[in-house]
C-alpha cells in the first residue's frame, strides 16, 4: 500500500523516540497500524447510515485507519494524534492518498491530546486501536461528559485491542452492541 500510494503508514514507532509535549506521554502506547480487516468488520457491523457520522480516530498515529475510513461515506474523518512528528507524517499521508475507493472528501488530522479533545457536536463514531492507557480514556470521557450526557447525538465506539479500554467504556455506561475477538478487547459500544 505505501509503495503504491507514496505514503508512510507501516511499521511500529515507539513513543520514546518522539518529542511529545503532553503530560500523558507515558500513558501512550506505541504506534502500530490497525488491522484493516478488523476495522472493516467493525464498520460493516455499525447499525447506522455512515454519511451522518464523523469518524474520530483517537491516537491516529500515521493514519492507517484514516485512509481506510476515507473509503466509507462518513461525513468527515478526523485523526487525533498527540505526537507532532506522527501528525506531520499523517498530514502528508492524507495529502498523498488518492484512491478511486475514497468516498469521504473531508479528511483531516489534528495534533491534540486525546484526554483534552472535544468530540464534535454531531453523530460520532469513535475509533480506539489500543492507543493509550485507560486513564486517558477516563479523562477524555470526563472532558466530554456534558455533551455525552445531553444525548444530543449518537456516539458509537469501535474498540480493538484493549480489554482495559472496554472496561472503562462499560464503567462509563456504554453498552456493548457487538463483541469481537476471544479476549474481549474488541467490540462496538453505544
XYZ file of N, CA, C and O in Angstrom:
760
model
N 0.832 -1.195 0.000
C 0.000 0.000 0.000
C 0.874 1.256 0.000
O 0.662 2.167 -0.787
N 1.834 1.324 0.905
C 2.675 2.520 0.996
C 3.463 2.748 -0.298
O 3.598 3.888 -0.746
N 3.974 1.692 -0.889
C 4.712 1.862 -2.155
C 3.797 2.357 -3.265
O 4.171 3.220 -4.046
N 2.602 1.830 -3.308
C 1.651 2.202 -4.360
C 1.201 3.662 -4.229
O 1.037 4.362 -5.215
N 1.015 4.145 -2.992
C 0.466 5.484 -2.783
C 1.506 6.513 -2.333
O 1.171 7.693 -2.197
N 2.744 6.076 -2.067
C 3.772 7.004 -1.619
C 3.604 7.441 -0.171
O 4.178 8.434 0.258
N 2.799 6.693 0.591
C 2.534 7.049 1.989
C 3.504 6.334 2.928
O 4.295 5.497 2.506
N 3.417 6.656 4.206
C 4.273 6.076 5.234
C 3.401 5.706 6.424
O 3.186 6.521 7.324
N 2.841 4.492 6.412
C 1.958 4.064 7.499
C 2.418 2.779 8.171
O 1.933 2.460 9.253
N 3.320 2.023 7.566
C 3.702 0.701 8.065
C 4.696 0.798 9.217
O 5.359 1.811 9.417
N 4.793 -0.295 9.946
C 5.803 -0.411 10.984
C 5.365 0.131 12.333
O 4.312 0.743 12.475
N 6.217 -0.129 13.308
C 5.971 0.276 14.684
C 6.863 1.469 15.007
O 8.025 1.510 14.628
N 6.310 2.449 15.730
C 7.080 3.598 16.191
C 6.911 3.670 17.701
O 5.803 3.794 18.208
N 8.017 3.578 18.409
C 7.981 3.680 19.874
C 7.923 5.150 20.269
O 8.620 5.990 19.716
N 7.078 5.477 21.226
C 6.879 6.868 21.618
C 8.128 7.493 22.217
O 8.322 8.700 22.132
N 8.997 6.684 22.806
C 10.234 7.206 23.379
C 11.139 7.846 22.344
O 12.010 8.654 22.681
N 10.946 7.519 21.086
C 11.770 8.075 20.006
C 11.227 9.415 19.513
O 11.822 10.026 18.633
N 10.112 9.875 20.082
C 9.454 11.091 19.598
C 9.481 12.190 20.656
O 9.520 11.919 21.853
N 9.418 13.426 20.190
C 9.254 14.567 21.110
C 7.756 14.773 21.312
O 7.044 15.141 20.382
N 7.312 14.538 22.524
C 5.888 14.673 22.835
C 5.765 15.596 24.036
O 6.359 15.350 25.079
N 4.988 16.648 23.887
C 4.852 17.673 24.921
C 3.767 17.351 25.944
O 3.657 18.032 26.949
N 2.962 16.365 25.723
C 1.808 16.071 26.564
C 2.208 15.526 27.935
O 3.135 14.720 28.047
N 1.469 15.910 28.976
C 1.691 15.295 30.287
C 1.274 13.818 30.298
O 1.617 13.089 31.218
N 0.561 13.387 29.264
C 0.136 11.987 29.152
C 1.099 11.139 28.324
O 0.765 10.016 27.960
N 2.257 11.661 28.052
C 3.253 10.961 27.222
C 3.466 9.518 27.671
O 3.468 8.593 26.873
N 3.641 9.323 28.967
C 3.932 7.981 29.477
C 2.714 7.060 29.470
O 2.841 5.870 29.740
N 1.548 7.604 29.167
C 0.331 6.799 29.116
C -0.011 6.367 27.689
O -0.980 5.636 27.478
N 0.773 6.834 26.726
C 0.545 6.449 25.338
C 1.134 5.074 25.042
O 1.985 4.574 25.770
N 0.641 4.482 23.974
C 1.125 3.181 23.508
C 1.781 3.411 22.157
O 1.403 4.314 21.417
N 2.741 2.600 21.814
C 3.457 2.750 20.542
C 2.493 2.846 19.365
O 1.359 2.367 19.429
N 2.982 3.468 18.280
C 2.189 3.488 17.055
C 2.362 2.157 16.349
O 3.473 1.653 16.174
N 1.255 1.600 15.943
C 1.233 0.374 15.157
C -0.010 0.443 14.291
O -1.088 0.781 14.790
N 0.110 0.194 12.992
C -1.073 0.306 12.135
C -2.159 -0.692 12.529
O -1.876 -1.802 12.955
N -3.388 -0.258 12.395
C -4.541 -1.121 12.684
C -4.659 -2.222 11.648
O -4.219 -2.074 10.509
N -5.309 -3.289 12.061
C -5.597 -4.387 11.148
C -6.747 -3.966 10.237
O -7.854 -3.700 10.719
N -6.500 -3.849 8.930
C -7.558 -3.392 8.014
C -8.822 -4.249 8.060
O -9.933 -3.721 8.060
N -8.670 -5.565 8.126
C -9.843 -6.443 8.137
C -10.647 -6.268 9.416
O -11.881 -6.269 9.382
N -9.965 -6.103 10.548
C -10.659 -5.880 11.812
C -11.438 -4.578 11.794
O -12.596 -4.521 12.234
N -10.823 -3.524 11.260
C -11.502 -2.237 11.165
C -12.722 -2.349 10.253
O -13.820 -1.918 10.603
N -12.532 -2.946 9.096
C -13.640 -3.075 8.136
C -14.807 -3.880 8.709
O -15.964 -3.548 8.480
N -14.494 -4.933 9.468
C -15.586 -5.746 10.025
C -16.366 -4.961 11.080
O -17.587 -5.082 11.168
N -15.692 -4.126 11.865
C -16.397 -3.305 12.851
C -17.274 -2.259 12.158
O -18.431 -2.062 12.534
N -16.730 -1.596 11.148
C -17.512 -0.575 10.432
C -18.718 -1.217 9.751
O -19.826 -0.669 9.788
N -18.517 -2.380 9.153
C -19.622 -3.061 8.465
C -20.748 -3.431 9.424
O -21.910 -3.512 9.017
N -20.420 -3.615 10.701
C -21.430 -4.020 11.685
C -22.137 -2.830 12.339
O -23.075 -3.027 13.117
N -21.720 -1.609 12.028
C -22.384 -0.439 12.606
C -23.831 -0.352 12.100
O -24.057 -0.412 10.896
N -24.785 -0.159 13.009
C -26.199 -0.110 12.608
C -26.662 1.312 12.249
O -27.718 1.756 12.689
N -25.848 2.018 11.452
C -26.150 3.422 11.150
C -25.845 3.728 9.682
O -25.149 2.978 9.016
N -26.349 4.862 9.231
C -26.012 5.387 7.916
C -24.750 6.236 8.091
O -24.794 7.302 8.708
N -23.636 5.775 7.594
C -22.343 6.408 7.839
C -22.279 7.857 7.375
O -21.533 8.656 7.932
N -23.060 8.236 6.386
C -22.985 9.604 5.860
C -23.392 10.647 6.888
O -23.101 11.827 6.744
N -24.061 10.196 7.960
C -24.482 11.106 9.024
C -23.435 11.241 10.129
O -23.632 12.019 11.066
N -22.329 10.509 10.057
C -21.385 10.400 11.162
C -19.998 10.942 10.839
O -19.527 10.837 9.712
N -19.360 11.457 11.893
C -17.951 11.843 11.849
C -17.172 10.726 12.529
O -17.489 10.356 13.663
N -16.193 10.165 11.845
C -15.320 9.174 12.475
C -14.139 9.913 13.087
O -13.470 10.695 12.399
N -13.883 9.680 14.377
C -12.757 10.272 15.084
C -11.859 9.135 15.550
O -12.294 8.273 16.321
N -10.613 9.120 15.087
C -9.626 8.123 15.481
C -8.726 8.756 16.543
O -7.893 9.611 16.223
N -8.904 8.359 17.805
C -8.048 8.873 18.873
C -6.767 8.054 18.906
O -6.809 6.831 19.042
N -5.636 8.735 18.784
C -4.351 8.046 18.706
C -4.102 7.583 17.282
O -3.721 6.449 17.032
N -4.315 8.481 16.332
C -4.306 8.127 14.907
C -2.933 7.765 14.361
O -2.838 7.109 13.332
N -1.871 8.193 15.022
C -0.539 7.881 14.510
C -0.337 8.427 13.112
O -0.608 9.591 12.840
N 0.107 7.563 12.222
C 0.369 7.978 10.837
C -0.825 7.726 9.923
O -0.699 7.665 8.728
N -1.992 7.554 10.473
C -3.307 7.481 9.827
C -3.601 6.234 9.000
O -4.319 6.318 8.031
N -3.168 5.081 9.433
C -3.539 3.885 8.669
C -5.060 3.706 8.655
O -5.637 3.333 7.638
N -5.746 4.000 9.775
C -7.200 3.870 9.814
C -7.879 5.005 9.070
O -8.918 4.799 8.437
N -7.296 6.182 9.111
C -7.910 7.320 8.433
C -8.045 7.041 6.941
O -9.068 7.328 6.332
N -7.017 6.479 6.341
C -7.115 6.169 4.911
C -8.182 5.105 4.665
O -8.927 5.196 3.697
N -8.290 4.131 5.563
C -9.347 3.123 5.421
C -10.730 3.753 5.613
O -11.660 3.479 4.857
N -10.847 4.605 6.626
C -12.133 5.245 6.904
C -12.582 6.133 5.751
O -13.782 6.267 5.501
N -11.619 6.709 5.030
C -11.985 7.586 3.914
C -12.618 6.807 2.759
O -13.208 7.403 1.867
N -12.520 5.490 2.799
C -13.151 4.653 1.780
C -14.635 4.423 2.061
O -15.323 3.780 1.272
N -15.113 4.948 3.182
C -16.524 4.861 3.555
C -17.144 6.252 3.448
O -16.441 7.256 3.538
N -18.461 6.336 3.321
C -19.096 7.644 3.114
C -19.353 8.427 4.411
O -20.425 9.003 4.605
N -18.364 8.457 5.321
C -18.518 9.264 6.525
C -18.660 10.731 6.143
O -18.117 11.176 5.131
N -19.350 11.496 6.973
C -19.477 12.949 6.776
C -18.090 13.593 6.817
O -17.771 14.471 6.029
N -17.286 13.134 7.778
C -15.930 13.659 7.941
C -15.119 12.606 8.682
O -15.672 11.816 9.450
N -13.815 12.612 8.479
C -12.912 11.718 9.185
C -11.824 12.582 9.815
O -11.217 13.414 9.139
N -11.594 12.382 11.132
C -10.618 13.176 11.869
C -9.668 12.242 12.608
O -10.107 11.373 13.360
N -8.380 12.444 12.397
C -7.360 11.720 13.144
C -6.794 12.625 14.217
O -6.398 13.749 13.927
N -6.771 12.160 15.457
C -6.261 12.929 16.587
C -5.000 12.234 17.095
O -5.047 11.063 17.472
N -3.886 12.960 17.078
C -2.594 12.383 17.476
C -1.847 13.378 18.346
O -1.765 14.552 18.012
N -1.264 12.909 19.469
C -0.568 13.837 20.360
C 0.906 14.008 20.044
O 1.550 14.906 20.576
N 1.455 13.200 19.170
C 2.851 13.333 18.756
C 2.916 14.161 17.470
O 2.473 13.710 16.415
N 3.462 15.366 17.577
C 3.535 16.271 16.424
C 4.235 15.612 15.233
O 3.797 15.754 14.094
N 5.298 14.877 15.506
C 6.047 14.226 14.415
C 5.165 13.227 13.658
O 5.202 13.170 12.430
N 4.386 12.442 14.389
C 3.491 11.487 13.725
C 2.387 12.215 12.976
O 1.994 11.808 11.887
N 1.892 13.309 13.554
C 0.827 14.048 12.881
C 1.330 14.703 11.596
O 0.594 14.790 10.613
N 2.579 15.150 11.564
C 3.131 15.711 10.324
C 3.195 14.647 9.235
O 2.864 14.918 8.074
N 3.587 13.434 9.605
C 3.587 12.325 8.646
C 2.149 12.032 8.219
O 1.866 11.804 7.041
N 1.225 12.064 9.185
C -0.182 11.804 8.892
C -0.733 12.808 7.886
O -1.439 12.426 6.944
N -0.411 14.090 8.068
C -0.888 15.113 7.127
C -0.373 14.855 5.718
O -1.123 14.987 4.751
N 0.891 14.453 5.604
C 1.433 14.111 4.273
C 0.715 12.897 3.700
O 0.388 12.860 2.517
N 0.480 11.900 4.555
C -0.198 10.689 4.090
C -1.607 10.991 3.584
O -2.035 10.455 2.569
N -2.319 11.856 4.294
C -3.667 12.233 3.855
C -3.599 12.934 2.503
O -4.386 12.660 1.599
N -2.631 13.838 2.353
C -2.497 14.581 1.091
C -2.126 13.656 -0.072
O -2.562 13.871 -1.207
N -1.335 12.618 0.203
C -0.887 11.715 -0.849
C -1.903 10.644 -1.221
O -1.846 10.090 -2.317
N -2.807 10.340 -0.299
C -3.722 9.232 -0.527
C -4.820 9.620 -1.504
O -5.778 10.291 -1.164
N -4.652 9.179 -2.714
C -5.631 9.437 -3.768
C -6.047 8.081 -4.310
O -5.302 7.445 -5.039
N -7.206 7.652 -3.919
C -7.662 6.332 -4.304
C -9.049 6.431 -4.919
O -9.884 7.221 -4.470
N -9.281 5.618 -5.898
C -10.610 5.561 -6.511
C -11.639 5.061 -5.502
O -12.830 5.302 -5.652
N -11.175 4.388 -4.439
C -12.078 3.855 -3.418
C -12.455 4.908 -2.377
O -13.328 4.676 -1.561
N -11.830 6.054 -2.413
C -12.097 7.099 -1.414
C -13.498 7.679 -1.618
O -13.846 8.138 -2.697
N -14.306 7.675 -0.538
C -15.683 8.163 -0.606
C -15.942 9.330 0.332
O -17.011 9.932 0.281
N -14.984 9.640 1.204
C -15.132 10.771 2.115
C -14.122 11.834 1.700
O -12.916 11.589 1.702
N -14.627 12.985 1.345
C -13.743 14.054 0.880
C -13.184 14.928 1.978
O -12.223 15.650 1.770
N -13.752 14.871 3.170
C -13.318 15.729 4.269
C -12.531 14.896 5.276
O -13.104 14.296 6.189
N -11.226 14.840 5.074
C -10.333 14.052 5.919
C -9.278 14.989 6.473
O -8.636 15.724 5.714
N -9.110 14.977 7.792
C -8.137 15.885 8.399
C -7.493 15.242 9.618
O -8.007 14.268 10.164
N -6.381 15.828 10.022
C -5.697 15.385 11.225
C -5.451 16.591 12.124
O -5.362 17.722 11.641
N -5.375 16.334 13.420
C -5.063 17.393 14.374
C -4.050 16.868 15.382
O -4.074 15.687 15.728
N -3.181 17.758 15.818
C -2.279 17.418 16.908
C -2.968 17.847 18.191
O -3.196 19.039 18.417
N -3.350 16.880 18.991
C -4.035 17.156 20.245
C -3.934 15.926 21.143
O -3.792 14.806 20.664
N -4.021 16.171 22.428
C -4.033 15.088 23.404
C -5.467 14.558 23.478
O -6.412 15.330 23.643
N -5.631 13.259 23.350
C -6.965 12.655 23.380
C -7.709 12.989 24.671
O -8.932 13.152 24.664
N -6.990 13.123 25.779
C -7.638 13.432 27.052
C -8.348 14.777 27.008
O -9.355 14.980 27.684
N -7.842 15.705 26.202
C -8.395 17.059 26.127
C -9.284 17.292 24.910
O -9.909 18.341 24.803
N -9.333 16.358 23.999
C -10.034 16.556 22.729
C -11.546 16.560 22.928
O -12.122 15.621 23.491
N -12.189 17.603 22.451
C -13.649 17.689 22.497
C -14.248 17.057 21.242
O -13.896 17.429 20.118
N -15.143 16.131 21.438
C -15.813 15.492 20.307
C -16.720 16.494 19.606
O -17.287 17.381 20.253
N -16.893 16.352 18.301
C -17.815 17.241 17.588
C -19.251 17.043 18.078
O -19.606 15.967 18.549
N -20.047 18.073 17.951
C -21.468 18.019 18.353
C -22.312 17.462 17.211
O -23.351 18.011 16.872
N -21.842 16.404 16.626
C -22.517 15.703 15.534
C -22.501 14.226 15.884
O -21.759 13.814 16.767
N -23.256 13.397 15.205
C -23.144 11.958 15.434
C -21.696 11.510 15.207
O -21.049 11.921 14.235
N -21.188 10.688 16.132
C -19.766 10.326 16.134
C -19.581 8.818 16.172
O -20.285 8.109 16.902
N -18.592 8.352 15.418
C -18.036 7.019 15.567
C -16.612 7.246 16.051
O -15.793 7.844 15.349
N -16.334 6.805 17.260
C -15.017 6.969 17.872
C -14.253 5.667 17.706
O -14.785 4.594 18.010
N -13.016 5.742 17.210
C -12.216 4.539 16.981
C -11.020 4.530 17.917
O -10.286 5.528 18.019
N -10.813 3.395 18.597
C -9.693 3.216 19.519
C -8.971 1.921 19.189
O -9.533 0.836 19.365
N -7.738 2.032 18.720
C -6.927 0.846 18.474
C -5.780 0.838 19.486
O -4.676 1.280 19.203
N -6.087 0.429 20.691
C -5.110 0.331 21.775
C -4.170 1.537 21.805
O -2.956 1.390 21.783
N -4.715 2.762 21.837
C -3.874 3.952 21.687
C -3.191 4.443 22.957
O -2.161 5.095 22.894
N -3.780 4.135 24.130
C -3.262 4.712 25.362
C -3.816 3.939 26.554
O -4.694 3.083 26.421
N -3.289 4.284 27.730
C -3.725 3.657 28.972
C -5.169 4.063 29.288
O -5.643 5.107 28.839
N -5.857 3.253 30.068
C -7.250 3.542 30.405
C -7.467 4.926 31.018
O -8.519 5.535 30.801
N -6.498 5.438 31.764
C -6.661 6.748 32.397
C -6.913 7.846 31.373
O -7.679 8.780 31.625
N -6.311 7.768 30.197
C -6.525 8.780 29.160
C -7.972 8.728 28.671
O -8.610 9.772 28.489
N -8.509 7.527 28.481
C -9.906 7.414 28.055
C -10.840 7.941 29.148
O -11.814 8.632 28.848
N -10.534 7.643 30.407
C -11.357 8.193 31.501
C -11.367 9.717 31.445
O -12.418 10.347 31.582
N -10.208 10.332 31.247
C -10.123 11.791 31.169
C -10.879 12.327 29.950
O -11.538 13.352 30.031
N -10.752 11.615 28.829
C -11.465 12.023 27.612
C -12.973 12.004 27.854
O -13.685 12.954 27.504
N -13.469 10.937 28.444
C -14.906 10.824 28.694
C -15.366 11.877 29.702
O -16.445 12.449 29.551
N -14.541 12.149 30.705
C -14.886 13.189 31.680
C -14.943 14.557 31.002
O -15.858 15.339 31.232
N -13.987 14.834 30.137
C -13.944 16.114 29.410
C -15.181 16.290 28.534
O -15.673 17.391 28.346
N -15.687 15.184 27.991
C -16.841 15.214 27.090
C -18.148 14.844 27.787
O -19.172 14.696 27.126
N -18.124 14.706 29.098
C -19.282 14.212 29.859
C -20.559 14.999 29.581
O -21.611 14.419 29.329
N -20.485 16.324 29.637
C -21.704 17.127 29.456
C -22.370 16.847 28.119
O -23.580 16.625 28.053
N -21.586 16.847 27.047
C -22.196 16.635 25.735
C -22.678 15.194 25.575
O -23.690 14.944 24.923
N -21.983 14.242 26.199
C -22.421 12.848 26.114
C -23.705 12.632 26.918
O -24.609 11.917 26.482
N -23.793 13.259 28.083
C -24.974 13.092 28.920
C -26.205 13.792 28.345
O -27.326 13.362 28.584
N -25.996 14.869 27.610
C -27.129 15.541 26.961
C -27.795 14.615 25.954
O -28.960 14.771 25.646
N -27.020 13.681 25.444
C -27.570 12.755 24.463
C -28.037 13.444 23.206
O -28.964 12.997 22.550
N -27.377 14.560 22.874
C -27.805 15.356 21.734
C -27.463 14.710 20.402
O -27.972 15.132 19.378
N -26.600 13.718 20.433
C -26.277 12.990 19.212
C -25.782 11.593 19.594
O -25.261 11.365 20.677
N -25.974 10.632 18.684
C -25.497 9.287 18.980
C -23.975 9.208 18.899
O -23.345 9.894 18.093
N -23.397 8.365 19.766
C -21.958 8.122 19.771
C -21.749 6.612 19.823
O -22.255 5.941 20.724
N -21.026 6.112 18.848
C -20.623 4.711 18.819
C -19.121 4.660 19.006
O -18.405 5.542 18.525
N -18.660 3.626 19.701
C -17.223 3.472 19.923
C -16.809 2.106 19.389
O -17.384 1.083 19.764
N -15.804 2.119 18.512
C -15.209 0.893 17.986
C -13.886 0.701 18.720
O -13.033 1.585 18.693
N -13.719 -0.450 19.374
C -12.511 -0.714 20.156
C -11.842 -1.966 19.621
O -12.506 -2.974 19.374
N -10.537 -1.887 19.473
C -9.751 -3.050 19.089
C -8.503 -3.113 19.964
O -7.770 -2.131 20.067
N -8.305 -4.227 20.622
C -7.021 -4.496 21.254
C -6.846 -4.164 22.708
O -5.744 -4.256 23.204
N -7.867 -3.789 23.435
C -7.631 -3.454 24.830
C -8.854 -3.747 25.692
O -9.838 -3.027 25.665
N -8.750 -4.808 26.495
C -9.832 -5.125 27.435
C -9.979 -4.024 28.472
O -11.065 -3.769 28.962
N -8.858 -3.362 28.805
C -8.902 -2.297 29.804
C -9.749 -1.119 29.313
O -10.519 -0.545 30.078
N -9.599 -0.741 28.046
C -10.420 0.341 27.493
C -11.887 -0.065 27.444
O -12.773 0.748 27.696
N -12.139 -1.324 27.129
C -13.509 -1.837 27.140
C -14.100 -1.674 28.535
O -15.244 -1.237 28.702
N -13.321 -1.982 29.555
C -13.782 -1.835 30.935
C -14.131 -0.394 31.276
O -15.122 -0.134 31.974
N -13.336 0.562 30.795
C -13.618 1.980 31.032
C -14.936 2.364 30.376
O -15.761 3.068 30.975
N -15.153 1.916 29.145
C -16.407 2.233 28.438
C -17.608 1.661 29.180
O -18.618 2.338 29.365
N -17.496 0.420 29.605
C -18.608 -0.207 30.321
C -18.874 0.502 31.644
O -20.035 0.743 32.004
N -17.820 0.882 32.365
C -17.987 1.602 33.630
C -18.632 2.975 33.412
O -19.332 3.484 34.288
N -18.414 3.556 32.231
C -18.999 4.866 31.912
C -20.424 4.759 31.386
O -21.040 5.770 31.072
N -20.950 3.539 31.277
C -22.337 3.368 30.865
C -22.545 3.032 29.408
O -23.688 2.952 28.944
N -21.462 2.826 28.655
C -21.623 2.411 27.264
C -22.042 0.947 27.232
O -21.561 0.130 28.007
N -22.936 0.637 26.325
C -23.440 -0.720 26.181
C -22.747 -1.403 25.015
O -22.624 -0.840 23.926
N -22.316 -2.642 25.238
C -21.678 -3.415 24.175
C -22.750 -3.913 23.220
O -23.669 -4.619 23.611
N -22.620 -3.515 21.956
C -23.559 -3.958 20.926
C -23.055 -5.180 20.178
O -23.844 -5.966 19.663
N -21.738 -5.292 20.102
C -21.141 -6.401 19.362
C -19.789 -6.713 19.962
O -19.010 -5.812 20.252
N -19.521 -7.990 20.136
C -18.209 -8.432 20.601
C -17.390 -8.853 19.410
O -17.910 -9.164 18.351
N -16.120 -8.888 19.616
C -15.212 -9.365 18.587
C -13.947 -9.829 19.256
O -13.498 -9.228 20.217
N -13.390 -10.887 18.799
C -12.169 -11.408 19.405
C -12.477 -12.177 20.676
O -13.398 -11.871 21.413
N -11.679 -13.176 20.927
C -11.911 -14.047 22.074
C -11.462 -13.424 23.384
O -11.913 -13.819 24.447
N -10.574 -12.417 23.333
C -10.048 -11.846 24.572
C -10.934 -10.749 25.137
O -10.669 -10.207 26.196
N -12.032 -10.405 24.453
C -12.947 -9.385 24.946
C -12.468 -7.961 24.726
O -13.100 -7.016 25.173
N -11.347 -7.767 24.036
C -10.798 -6.446 23.831
C -11.186 -5.822 22.506
O -10.480 -4.973 21.976
N -12.314 -6.238 21.975
C -12.763 -5.702 20.700
C -14.284 -5.658 20.682
O -14.933 -6.560 21.196
N -14.844 -4.627 20.103
C -16.286 -4.569 20.004
C -16.814 -3.223 19.603
O -16.055 -2.279 19.350
N -18.136 -3.138 19.558
C -18.838 -1.908 19.250
C -19.672 -1.541 20.468
O -20.393 -2.386 21.021
N -19.595 -0.283 20.864
C -20.310 0.209 22.042
C -21.133 1.424 21.673
O -20.765 2.185 20.794
N -22.236 1.621 22.384
C -23.070 2.815 22.191
C -23.523 3.339 23.532
O -23.571 2.634 24.509
